[in-house]
Amino acid sequence: DGGITQSPKYLFRKEGQNVTLSCEQNLNHDAMYWYRQDPGQGLRLIYYSQIVNDFQKGDIAEGYSVSREKKESFPLTVTSAQKNPTAFYLCASSMAPGTYEQYFGPGTRLTVT
Amino acid sequence: KQEVTQIPAALSVPEGENLVLNCSFTDSAIYNLQWFRQDPGKGLTSLLLIQSSQREQTSGRLNASLDKSSGRSTLYIAASQPGDSATYLCAVGLAYGNNRLAFGKGNQVVVIP
């Protein structure tokens, strides 16, 4: 089955620790995206990547980092510099930047205490 | 900056009624508009994608219209069912943003049996 997988579904960390969220797609899509969702707010873009070895900051990139070493993988690291990391994180992909539909993974809920 | 608004935030309808969900956006320079469905704790499922040159799209009981000049889109769900209970999100593809999406906060829908 083609799709986007995110793991783990739930993640718990202590404050001050870095944590990496996984996102893998087998849709052969060039573009990948990371969003953050908080209660009562719309999705906000953290980082996006149009091609391998290239990525750009979104609207709320501070405290996050990404890499894009393979077309199918776009991991997100939430660093200790992120002031309010507890949220629902969603990964998405699209065939290419432009007018193409975005497809989303099932999400990872991160709780930092 | 593109602002996307969905009103009301929550609504309930009796089973069998038609659902009408509205989305408005402030900047008409868009590539496309996408409607998503989100169930609690889950990722987003794409329902319909309307390109900026199109006026509407249909899929089964769903119909979405787009009036770019007035900055509005409407999602119609005919003959609603309890299984349609979910949050519906509207997102516009930014013409200047490499397929970046700007999201509304969603309409939380409950269909009462």
PDB file of C-alpha atoms in Angstrom, chain B residues 6-22 35-40 47 61 75-77 79-89 105-113:
ATOM      1  CA  GLN B   6     -13.949  28.783   8.820  1.00  0.00           C
ATOM      2  CA  ILE B   7     -17.168  29.670  10.572  1.00  0.00           C
ATOM      3  CA  PRO B   8     -18.805  28.267  12.626  1.00  0.00           C
ATOM      4  CA  ALA B   9     -16.152  26.440  14.637  1.00  0.00           C
ATOM      5  CA  ALA B  10     -18.649  23.742  15.569  1.00  0.00           C
ATOM      6  CA  LEU B  11     -22.083  22.665  14.383  1.00  0.00           C
ATOM      7  CA  SER B  12     -24.557  19.827  14.826  1.00  0.00           C
ATOM      8  CA  VAL B  13     -27.066  18.625  12.257  1.00  0.00           C
ATOM      9  CA  PRO B  14     -29.646  15.832  12.266  1.00  0.00           C
ATOM     10  CA  GLU B  15     -28.933  12.818  10.120  1.00  0.00           C
ATOM     11  CA  GLY B  16     -30.169  13.222   6.568  1.00  0.00           C
ATOM     12  CA  GLU B  17     -29.768  16.985   6.414  1.00  0.00           C
ATOM     13  CA  ASN B  18     -27.386  18.536   3.926  1.00  0.00           C
ATOM     14  CA  LEU B  19     -24.220  20.007   5.416  1.00  0.00           C
ATOM     15  CA  VAL B  20     -22.863  23.337   4.226  1.00  0.00           C
ATOM     16  CA  LEU B  21     -19.408  24.381   5.397  1.00  0.00           C
ATOM     17  CA  ASN B  22     -17.886  27.724   4.495  1.00  0.00           C
ATOM     18  CA  TRP B  35     -10.687  20.276   1.784  1.00  0.00           C
ATOM     19  CA  PHE B  36      -9.635  17.724   4.381  1.00  0.00           C
ATOM     20  CA  ARG B  37     -11.354  15.580   6.956  1.00  0.00           C
ATOM     21  CA  GLN B  38      -9.780  14.872  10.350  1.00  0.00           C
ATOM     22  CA  ASP B  39     -11.052  12.355  12.876  1.00  0.00           C
ATOM     23  CA  PRO B  40     -10.020  12.788  16.537  1.00  0.00           C
ATOM     24  CA  LEU B  47     -11.480  15.052   0.326  1.00  0.00           C
ATOM     25  CA  ARG B  61     -21.947  13.024  -1.790  1.00  0.00           C
ATOM     26  CA  LEU B  75     -18.180  22.279   0.939  1.00  0.00           C
ATOM     27  CA  TYR B  76     -21.554  20.577   0.566  1.00  0.00           C
ATOM     28  CA  ILE B  77     -22.170  17.133   2.022  1.00  0.00           C
ATOM     29  CA  ALA B  79     -27.708  13.586   3.092  1.00  0.00           C
ATOM     30  CA  SER B  80     -25.387  13.633   6.093  1.00  0.00           C
ATOM     31  CA  GLN B  81     -24.702  10.433   8.049  1.00  0.00           C
ATOM     32  CA  PRO B  82     -23.334   9.876  11.568  1.00  0.00           C
ATOM     33  CA  GLY B  83     -20.098   8.696   9.930  1.00  0.00           C
ATOM     34  CA  ASP B  84     -19.632  12.205   8.569  1.00  0.00           C
ATOM     35  CA  SER B  85     -18.973  13.456  12.103  1.00  0.00           C
ATOM     36  CA  ALA B  86     -15.454  14.863  12.046  1.00  0.00           C
ATOM     37  CA  THR B  87     -13.521  18.109  11.747  1.00  0.00           C
ATOM     38  CA  TYR B  88     -13.344  19.540   8.234  1.00  0.00           C
ATOM     39  CA  LEU B  89     -10.358  21.689   7.343  1.00  0.00           C
ATOM     40  CA  LYS B 105      -9.014  26.179  12.093  1.00  0.00           C
ATOM     41  CA  GLY B 106     -11.727  23.812  10.936  1.00  0.00           C
ATOM     42  CA  ASN B 107     -15.436  23.114  11.340  1.00  0.00           C
ATOM     43  CA  GLN B 108     -16.177  20.450  13.951  1.00  0.00           C
ATOM     44  CA  VAL B 109     -19.282  18.620  12.743  1.00  0.00           C
ATOM     45  CA  VAL B 110     -21.556  16.278  14.671  1.00  0.00           C
ATOM     46  CA  VAL B 111     -24.293  14.442  12.785  1.00  0.00           C
ATOM     47  CA  ILE B 112     -27.023  13.386  15.205  1.00  0.00           C
ATOM     48  CA  PRO B 113     -28.665  10.017  14.479  1.00  0.00           C
TER      49      PRO B 113
END
